[in-house]
Amino acid sequence: MMEKELEEATEKARASFYDLFGIMIAHELDFPTLHRLLVWPNPVKTAYEYWLRQMNDVARILAYRDGVEPGAKLSESDRVKLTARAWELVSESVESASSARS
């Protein structure tokens, strides 16, 4: 059950990354500029926030799979580790999808 949920969350995060990155490329934005733009309501902010929610879903599923109860308070270090693992999983998915498109 959790594997399927993790796959779905990863796929959604990968898709939202493509949306965000496509907007960034179209507008010639880098991440520091993106962060400055986040104070303005616009499609970039919406795409970025959506991607963050998808990444949080991946991290939440990974935490649950590791035995962390839903709603448990994690240390900053644990949150950073989960975020890095989530990004690793999503970036692998992005790379494999990019390879398949080539």
CSV table of N, CA, C and O in Angstrom, one decimal:
chain,number,residue,atom,x,y,z
A,1,MET,N,0.8,-1.2,0.0
A,1,MET,CA,0.0,0.0,0.0
A,1,MET,C,0.9,1.3,0.0
A,1,MET,O,0.7,2.1,-0.8
A,2,MET,N,1.8,1.3,0.9
A,2,MET,CA,2.7,2.5,1.0
A,2,MET,C,3.5,2.7,-0.3
A,2,MET,O,3.8,3.8,-0.7
A,3,GLU,N,4.0,1.6,-0.9
A,3,GLU,CA,4.8,1.7,-2.1
A,3,GLU,C,4.0,2.4,-3.2
A,3,GLU,O,4.5,3.3,-3.9
A,4,LYS,N,2.7,2.0,-3.4
A,4,LYS,CA,1.9,2.6,-4.4
A,4,LYS,C,1.7,4.1,-4.1
A,4,LYS,O,1.8,5.0,-5.0
A,5,GLU,N,1.4,4.4,-2.8
A,5,GLU,CA,1.2,5.8,-2.4
A,5,GLU,C,2.5,6.6,-2.6
A,5,GLU,O,2.4,7.8,-3.1
A,6,LEU,N,3.6,6.0,-2.3
A,6,LEU,CA,4.9,6.7,-2.5
A,6,LEU,C,5.1,6.9,-4.0
A,6,LEU,O,5.6,8.0,-4.4
A,7,GLU,N,4.8,5.9,-4.8
A,7,GLU,CA,5.0,6.1,-6.3
A,7,GLU,C,4.1,7.2,-6.8
A,7,GLU,O,4.6,8.0,-7.6
A,8,GLU,N,2.9,7.3,-6.4
A,8,GLU,CA,2.0,8.3,-6.8
A,8,GLU,C,2.4,9.7,-6.4
A,8,GLU,O,2.4,10.6,-7.2
A,9,ALA,N,2.9,9.8,-5.1
A,9,ALA,CA,3.3,11.1,-4.6
A,9,ALA,C,4.6,11.5,-5.3
A,9,ALA,O,4.7,12.7,-5.7
A,10,THR,N,5.5,10.6,-5.6
A,10,THR,CA,6.7,10.9,-6.4
A,10,THR,C,6.4,11.4,-7.8
A,10,THR,O,6.9,12.3,-8.3
A,11,GLU,N,5.4,10.7,-8.4
A,11,GLU,CA,5.0,11.1,-9.8
A,11,GLU,C,4.4,12.5,-9.8
A,11,GLU,O,4.7,13.3,-10.7
A,12,LYS,N,3.6,12.8,-8.8
A,12,LYS,CA,3.0,14.1,-8.7
A,12,LYS,C,4.1,15.2,-8.5
A,12,LYS,O,4.0,16.3,-9.1
A,13,ALA,N,5.0,14.9,-7.6
A,13,ALA,CA,6.1,15.8,-7.3
A,13,ALA,C,7.0,16.0,-8.6
A,13,ALA,O,7.4,17.2,-8.9
A,14,ARG,N,7.2,15.0,-9.3
A,14,ARG,CA,8.0,15.1,-10.6
A,14,ARG,C,7.2,15.9,-11.6
A,14,ARG,O,7.8,16.8,-12.2
A,15,ALA,N,5.9,15.7,-11.7
A,15,ALA,CA,5.2,16.5,-12.7
A,15,ALA,C,5.1,17.9,-12.3
A,15,ALA,O,5.2,18.8,-13.1
A,16,SER,N,5.0,18.2,-11.0
A,16,SER,CA,4.9,19.6,-10.5
A,16,SER,C,6.3,20.3,-10.7
A,16,SER,O,6.4,21.5,-11.0
A,17,PHE,N,7.4,19.5,-10.6
A,17,PHE,CA,8.7,20.0,-10.9
A,17,PHE,C,8.8,20.4,-12.3
A,17,PHE,O,9.3,21.5,-12.6
A,18,TYR,N,8.3,19.6,-13.2
A,18,TYR,CA,8.3,20.0,-14.7
A,18,TYR,C,7.5,21.3,-14.9
A,18,TYR,O,7.9,22.2,-15.7
A,19,ASP,N,6.4,21.4,-14.2
A,19,ASP,CA,5.6,22.6,-14.4
A,19,ASP,C,6.4,23.8,-13.9
A,19,ASP,O,6.5,24.9,-14.6
A,20,LEU,N,6.9,23.7,-12.7
A,20,LEU,CA,7.7,24.8,-12.1
A,20,LEU,C,8.9,25.1,-13.0
A,20,LEU,O,9.2,26.3,-13.3
A,21,PHE,N,9.7,24.1,-13.4
A,21,PHE,CA,10.9,24.3,-14.1
A,21,PHE,C,10.6,24.9,-15.5
A,21,PHE,O,11.3,25.8,-16.0
A,22,GLY,N,9.5,24.5,-16.1
A,22,GLY,CA,9.1,25.0,-17.4
A,22,GLY,C,8.8,26.5,-17.3
A,22,GLY,O,9.2,27.3,-18.2
A,23,ILE,N,8.1,26.9,-16.3
A,23,ILE,CA,7.8,28.3,-16.0
A,23,ILE,C,9.1,29.1,-15.8
A,23,ILE,O,9.3,30.2,-16.4
A,24,MET,N,10.0,28.5,-15.0
A,24,MET,CA,11.3,29.2,-14.8
A,24,MET,C,12.1,29.3,-16.1
A,24,MET,O,12.7,30.4,-16.3
A,25,ILE,N,12.1,28.3,-16.9
A,25,ILE,CA,12.9,28.4,-18.2
A,25,ILE,C,12.2,29.4,-19.1
A,25,ILE,O,12.9,30.3,-19.7
A,26,ALA,N,10.9,29.4,-19.2
A,26,ALA,CA,10.2,30.3,-20.0
A,26,ALA,C,10.4,31.8,-19.7
A,26,ALA,O,10.5,32.7,-20.5
A,27,HIS,N,10.7,32.0,-18.4
A,27,HIS,CA,10.9,33.4,-17.9
A,27,HIS,C,12.3,33.7,-17.5
A,27,HIS,O,12.6,34.7,-16.9
A,28,GLU,N,13.2,32.7,-17.9
A,28,GLU,CA,14.6,32.8,-17.6
A,28,GLU,C,14.9,33.2,-16.1
A,28,GLU,O,15.6,34.1,-15.8
A,29,LEU,N,14.3,32.3,-15.2
A,29,LEU,CA,14.4,32.5,-13.8
A,29,LEU,C,15.4,31.5,-13.2
A,29,LEU,O,15.4,30.3,-13.6
A,30,ASP,N,16.2,31.9,-12.2
A,30,ASP,CA,16.9,31.0,-11.4
A,30,ASP,C,16.3,30.9,-10.1
A,30,ASP,O,15.3,31.7,-9.8
A,31,PHE,N,16.7,30.0,-9.2
A,31,PHE,CA,16.1,29.8,-7.9
A,31,PHE,C,16.2,31.1,-7.0
A,31,PHE,O,15.2,31.4,-6.4
A,32,PRO,N,17.3,31.8,-7.0
A,32,PRO,CA,17.3,33.0,-6.1
A,32,PRO,C,16.3,34.0,-6.6
A,32,PRO,O,15.6,34.7,-5.8
A,33,THR,N,16.1,34.2,-7.9
A,33,THR,CA,15.1,35.1,-8.4
A,33,THR,C,13.7,34.6,-8.1
A,33,THR,O,12.8,35.4,-7.8
A,34,LEU,N,13.6,33.3,-8.3
A,34,LEU,CA,12.3,32.7,-7.9
A,34,LEU,C,11.9,33.0,-6.5
A,34,LEU,O,10.7,33.5,-6.2
A,35,HIS,N,12.8,32.9,-5.6
A,35,HIS,CA,12.5,33.2,-4.2
A,35,HIS,C,12.1,34.7,-4.0
A,35,HIS,O,11.2,35.0,-3.2
A,36,ARG,N,12.7,35.6,-4.7
A,36,ARG,CA,12.3,37.0,-4.6
A,36,ARG,C,10.9,37.2,-5.2
A,36,ARG,O,10.2,38.0,-4.7
A,37,LEU,N,10.6,36.4,-6.2
A,37,LEU,CA,9.3,36.6,-6.8
A,37,LEU,C,8.1,36.0,-6.0
A,37,LEU,O,7.0,36.3,-6.2
A,38,LEU,N,8.5,35.2,-5.0
A,38,LEU,CA,7.4,34.5,-4.3
A,38,LEU,C,6.6,35.5,-3.4
A,38,LEU,O,5.5,35.1,-2.9
A,39,VAL,N,7.1,36.7,-3.2
A,39,VAL,CA,6.3,37.7,-2.5
A,39,VAL,C,5.2,38.2,-3.3
A,39,VAL,O,4.3,38.9,-2.8
A,40,TRP,N,5.2,38.0,-4.6
A,40,TRP,CA,4.1,38.5,-5.5
A,40,TRP,C,3.2,37.3,-5.9
A,40,TRP,O,3.7,36.2,-6.2
A,41,PRO,N,1.9,37.6,-6.0
A,41,PRO,CA,1.0,36.5,-6.4
A,41,PRO,C,1.1,36.4,-7.9
A,41,PRO,O,0.9,37.3,-8.7
A,42,ASN,N,1.6,35.2,-8.4
A,42,ASN,CA,1.7,34.9,-9.8
A,42,ASN,C,1.8,33.5,-10.0
A,42,ASN,O,1.9,32.7,-9.1
A,43,PRO,N,1.8,33.0,-11.3
A,43,PRO,CA,1.9,31.6,-11.6
A,43,PRO,C,3.1,30.9,-11.1
A,43,PRO,O,3.1,29.7,-10.7
A,44,VAL,N,4.3,31.6,-11.0
A,44,VAL,CA,5.5,31.0,-10.5
A,44,VAL,C,5.3,30.6,-9.0
A,44,VAL,O,5.7,29.5,-8.6
A,45,LYS,N,4.8,31.5,-8.2
A,45,LYS,CA,4.5,31.3,-6.8
A,45,LYS,C,3.6,30.1,-6.7
A,45,LYS,O,3.9,29.2,-5.8
A,46,THR,N,2.6,30.0,-7.4
A,46,THR,CA,1.6,28.9,-7.4
A,46,THR,C,2.3,27.6,-7.7
A,46,THR,O,2.1,26.6,-7.0
A,47,ALA,N,3.0,27.6,-8.8
A,47,ALA,CA,3.7,26.3,-9.2
A,47,ALA,C,4.7,25.9,-8.1
A,47,ALA,O,4.8,24.7,-7.8
A,48,TYR,N,5.5,26.9,-7.6
A,48,TYR,CA,6.5,26.6,-6.5
A,48,TYR,C,5.8,26.0,-5.3
A,48,TYR,O,6.2,25.0,-4.7
A,49,GLU,N,4.7,26.6,-4.8
A,49,GLU,CA,4.0,26.2,-3.6
A,49,GLU,C,3.4,24.8,-3.9
A,49,GLU,O,3.4,24.0,-3.0
A,50,TYR,N,2.9,24.6,-5.0
A,50,TYR,CA,2.3,23.3,-5.4
A,50,TYR,C,3.4,22.2,-5.3
A,50,TYR,O,3.2,21.1,-4.8
A,51,TRP,N,4.6,22.5,-5.9
A,51,TRP,CA,5.7,21.6,-5.9
A,51,TRP,C,6.1,21.3,-4.5
A,51,TRP,O,6.4,20.1,-4.1
A,52,LEU,N,6.2,22.3,-3.6
A,52,LEU,CA,6.6,22.1,-2.2
A,52,LEU,C,5.6,21.1,-1.5
A,52,LEU,O,6.0,20.3,-0.8
A,53,ARG,N,4.3,21.3,-1.8
A,53,ARG,CA,3.3,20.4,-1.2
A,53,ARG,C,3.5,19.0,-1.6
A,53,ARG,O,3.4,18.1,-0.9
A,54,GLN,N,3.8,18.8,-2.9
A,54,GLN,CA,4.0,17.5,-3.5
A,54,GLN,C,5.3,16.9,-2.8
A,54,GLN,O,5.3,15.7,-2.5
A,55,MET,N,6.3,17.7,-2.7
A,55,MET,CA,7.5,17.2,-2.0
A,55,MET,C,7.3,16.8,-0.6
A,55,MET,O,7.8,15.8,-0.1
A,56,ASN,N,6.5,17.6,0.1
A,56,ASN,CA,6.1,17.3,1.5
A,56,ASN,C,5.4,16.0,1.6
A,56,ASN,O,5.5,15.2,2.5
A,57,ASP,N,4.5,15.7,0.6
A,57,ASP,CA,3.8,14.4,0.6
A,57,ASP,C,4.8,13.3,0.4
A,57,ASP,O,4.6,12.2,1.1
A,58,VAL,N,5.8,13.4,-0.4
A,58,VAL,CA,6.8,12.4,-0.6
A,58,VAL,C,7.5,12.2,0.7
A,58,VAL,O,7.7,11.0,1.2
A,59,ALA,N,8.0,13.3,1.4
A,59,ALA,CA,8.7,13.2,2.6
A,59,ALA,C,7.8,12.6,3.7
A,59,ALA,O,8.3,11.8,4.5
A,60,ARG,N,6.5,12.9,3.8
A,60,ARG,CA,5.6,12.4,4.8
A,60,ARG,C,5.5,10.9,4.6
A,60,ARG,O,5.5,10.1,5.6
A,61,ILE,N,5.4,10.4,3.4
A,61,ILE,CA,5.3,9.0,3.1
A,61,ILE,C,6.6,8.2,3.5
A,61,ILE,O,6.5,7.2,4.1
A,62,LEU,N,7.7,8.8,3.2
A,62,LEU,CA,9.0,8.3,3.6
A,62,LEU,C,9.1,8.2,5.1
A,62,LEU,O,9.5,7.2,5.7
A,63,ALA,N,8.6,9.2,5.8
A,63,ALA,CA,8.7,9.2,7.3
A,63,ALA,C,7.8,8.1,7.8
A,63,ALA,O,8.2,7.4,8.7
A,64,TYR,N,6.6,8.0,7.3
A,64,TYR,CA,5.7,7.0,7.7
A,64,TYR,C,6.3,5.6,7.5
A,64,TYR,O,6.2,4.7,8.4
A,65,ARG,N,6.9,5.4,6.4
A,65,ARG,CA,7.5,4.1,6.1
A,65,ARG,C,8.7,3.8,7.0
A,65,ARG,O,8.9,2.7,7.3
A,66,ASP,N,9.3,4.9,7.6
A,66,ASP,CA,10.4,4.7,8.6
A,66,ASP,C,9.8,4.5,10.0
A,66,ASP,O,10.6,4.4,10.9
A,67,GLY,N,8.5,4.5,10.1
A,67,GLY,CA,7.9,4.3,11.4
A,67,GLY,C,7.6,5.6,12.2
A,67,GLY,O,7.2,5.5,13.4
A,68,VAL,N,7.6,6.7,11.6
A,68,VAL,CA,7.3,8.0,12.2
A,68,VAL,C,5.8,8.1,12.1
A,68,VAL,O,5.2,8.0,11.1
A,69,GLU,N,5.1,8.3,13.3
A,69,GLU,CA,3.7,8.5,13.3
A,69,GLU,C,3.2,9.8,12.7
A,69,GLU,O,3.9,10.8,12.9
A,70,PRO,N,2.1,9.8,12.0
A,70,PRO,CA,1.6,11.0,11.5
A,70,PRO,C,1.4,12.1,12.6
A,70,PRO,O,0.9,11.8,13.6
A,71,GLY,N,1.8,13.3,12.3
A,71,GLY,CA,1.7,14.4,13.2
A,71,GLY,C,2.8,14.5,14.2
A,71,GLY,O,2.9,15.4,15.0
A,72,ALA,N,3.8,13.5,14.2
A,72,ALA,CA,4.9,13.6,15.1
A,72,ALA,C,5.8,14.7,14.8
A,72,ALA,O,6.0,15.1,13.7
A,73,LYS,N,6.3,15.3,15.9
A,73,LYS,CA,7.3,16.5,15.7
A,73,LYS,C,8.6,15.9,15.4
A,73,LYS,O,9.2,15.1,16.1
A,74,LEU,N,9.2,16.4,14.3
A,74,LEU,CA,10.6,16.0,13.9
A,74,LEU,C,11.6,17.1,14.2
A,74,LEU,O,11.2,18.2,14.1
A,75,SER,N,12.8,16.7,14.5
A,75,SER,CA,13.9,17.7,14.6
A,75,SER,C,14.2,18.3,13.3
A,75,SER,O,13.8,17.7,12.2
A,76,GLU,N,14.8,19.4,13.3
A,76,GLU,CA,15.2,20.1,12.1
A,76,GLU,C,16.1,19.2,11.3
A,76,GLU,O,16.0,19.1,10.0
A,77,SER,N,17.0,18.5,11.9
A,77,SER,CA,17.9,17.6,11.3
A,77,SER,C,17.1,16.4,10.6
A,77,SER,O,17.4,16.1,9.4
A,78,ASP,N,16.1,15.9,11.2
A,78,ASP,CA,15.3,14.8,10.6
A,78,ASP,C,14.5,15.3,9.4
A,78,ASP,O,14.4,14.7,8.4
A,79,ARG,N,14.0,16.6,9.6
A,79,ARG,CA,13.2,17.2,8.4
A,79,ARG,C,14.2,17.4,7.2
A,79,ARG,O,13.8,17.1,6.1
A,80,VAL,N,15.4,17.8,7.5
A,80,VAL,CA,16.3,18.0,6.4
A,80,VAL,C,16.7,16.7,5.7
A,80,VAL,O,16.7,16.6,4.5
A,81,LYS,N,16.9,15.7,6.5
A,81,LYS,CA,17.2,14.3,6.0
A,81,LYS,C,16.0,13.8,5.1
A,81,LYS,O,16.3,13.3,4.0
A,82,LEU,N,14.8,14.0,5.6
A,82,LEU,CA,13.7,13.5,4.9
A,82,LEU,C,13.5,14.3,3.6
A,82,LEU,O,13.2,13.7,2.5
A,83,THR,N,13.7,15.6,3.6
A,83,THR,CA,13.6,16.4,2.4
A,83,THR,C,14.7,16.0,1.4
A,83,THR,O,14.4,15.9,0.2
A,84,ALA,N,15.9,15.7,1.9
A,84,ALA,CA,17.0,15.3,1.0
A,84,ALA,C,16.6,14.0,0.3
A,84,ALA,O,16.8,13.8,-0.9
A,85,ARG,N,16.1,13.0,1.1
A,85,ARG,CA,15.7,11.7,0.6
A,85,ARG,C,14.5,11.9,-0.4
A,85,ARG,O,14.5,11.3,-1.5
A,86,ALA,N,13.6,12.8,-0.1
A,86,ALA,CA,12.5,13.0,-1.0
A,86,ALA,C,13.0,13.6,-2.3
A,86,ALA,O,12.6,13.2,-3.4
A,87,TRP,N,13.9,14.6,-2.2
A,87,TRP,CA,14.4,15.2,-3.4
A,87,TRP,C,15.2,14.2,-4.3
A,87,TRP,O,15.1,14.1,-5.5
A,88,GLU,N,16.0,13.3,-3.6
A,88,GLU,CA,16.7,12.3,-4.3
A,88,GLU,C,15.8,11.4,-5.1
A,88,GLU,O,16.0,11.1,-6.2
A,89,LEU,N,14.7,11.0,-4.4
A,89,LEU,CA,13.7,10.1,-5.1
A,89,LEU,C,13.0,10.8,-6.3
A,89,LEU,O,12.9,10.2,-7.4
A,90,VAL,N,12.6,12.1,-6.1
A,90,VAL,CA,12.0,12.8,-7.1
A,90,VAL,C,13.0,13.1,-8.3
A,90,VAL,O,12.6,13.0,-9.4
A,91,SER,N,14.2,13.5,-7.9
A,91,SER,CA,15.2,13.8,-9.0
A,91,SER,C,15.5,12.6,-9.8
A,91,SER,O,15.7,12.7,-11.0
A,92,GLU,N,15.6,11.4,-9.1
A,92,GLU,CA,15.8,10.2,-9.9
A,92,GLU,C,14.6,9.9,-10.9
A,92,GLU,O,14.9,9.5,-12.0
A,93,SER,N,13.4,10.2,-10.4
A,93,SER,CA,12.3,10.1,-11.3
A,93,SER,C,12.3,11.1,-12.4
A,93,SER,O,12.0,10.7,-13.6
A,94,VAL,N,12.8,12.3,-12.2
A,94,VAL,CA,12.9,13.3,-13.2
A,94,VAL,C,13.9,12.9,-14.2
A,94,VAL,O,13.7,12.9,-15.4
A,95,GLU,N,15.1,12.4,-13.7
A,95,GLU,CA,16.2,11.9,-14.6
A,95,GLU,C,15.7,10.8,-15.5
A,95,GLU,O,16.0,10.7,-16.7
A,96,SER,N,15.0,9.8,-14.9
A,96,SER,CA,14.6,8.6,-15.7
A,96,SER,C,13.5,9.0,-16.7
A,96,SER,O,13.6,8.5,-17.8
A,97,ALA,N,12.7,9.9,-16.3
A,97,ALA,CA,11.6,10.4,-17.3
A,97,ALA,C,12.3,11.2,-18.4
A,97,ALA,O,11.9,11.1,-19.6
A,98,SER,N,13.3,12.0,-18.1
A,98,SER,CA,14.0,12.7,-19.1
A,98,SER,C,14.7,11.8,-20.1
A,98,SER,O,14.7,12.0,-21.3
A,99,SER,N,15.3,10.7,-19.6
A,99,SER,CA,16.0,9.8,-20.4
A,99,SER,C,15.1,9.1,-21.3
A,99,SER,O,15.4,8.8,-22.5
A,100,ALA,N,13.9,8.8,-20.8
A,100,ALA,CA,12.9,8.1,-21.6
A,100,ALA,C,12.4,8.9,-22.7
A,100,ALA,O,12.0,8.4,-23.8
A,101,ARG,N,12.3,10.2,-22.5
A,101,ARG,CA,11.9,11.2,-23.5
A,101,ARG,C,12.9,11.4,-24.7
A,101,ARG,O,12.5,11.8,-25.7
A,102,SER,N,14.1,11.1,-24.4
A,102,SER,CA,15.2,11.3,-25.4
A,102,SER,C,15.2,10.2,-26.4
A,102,SER,O,14.8,9.2,-26.3
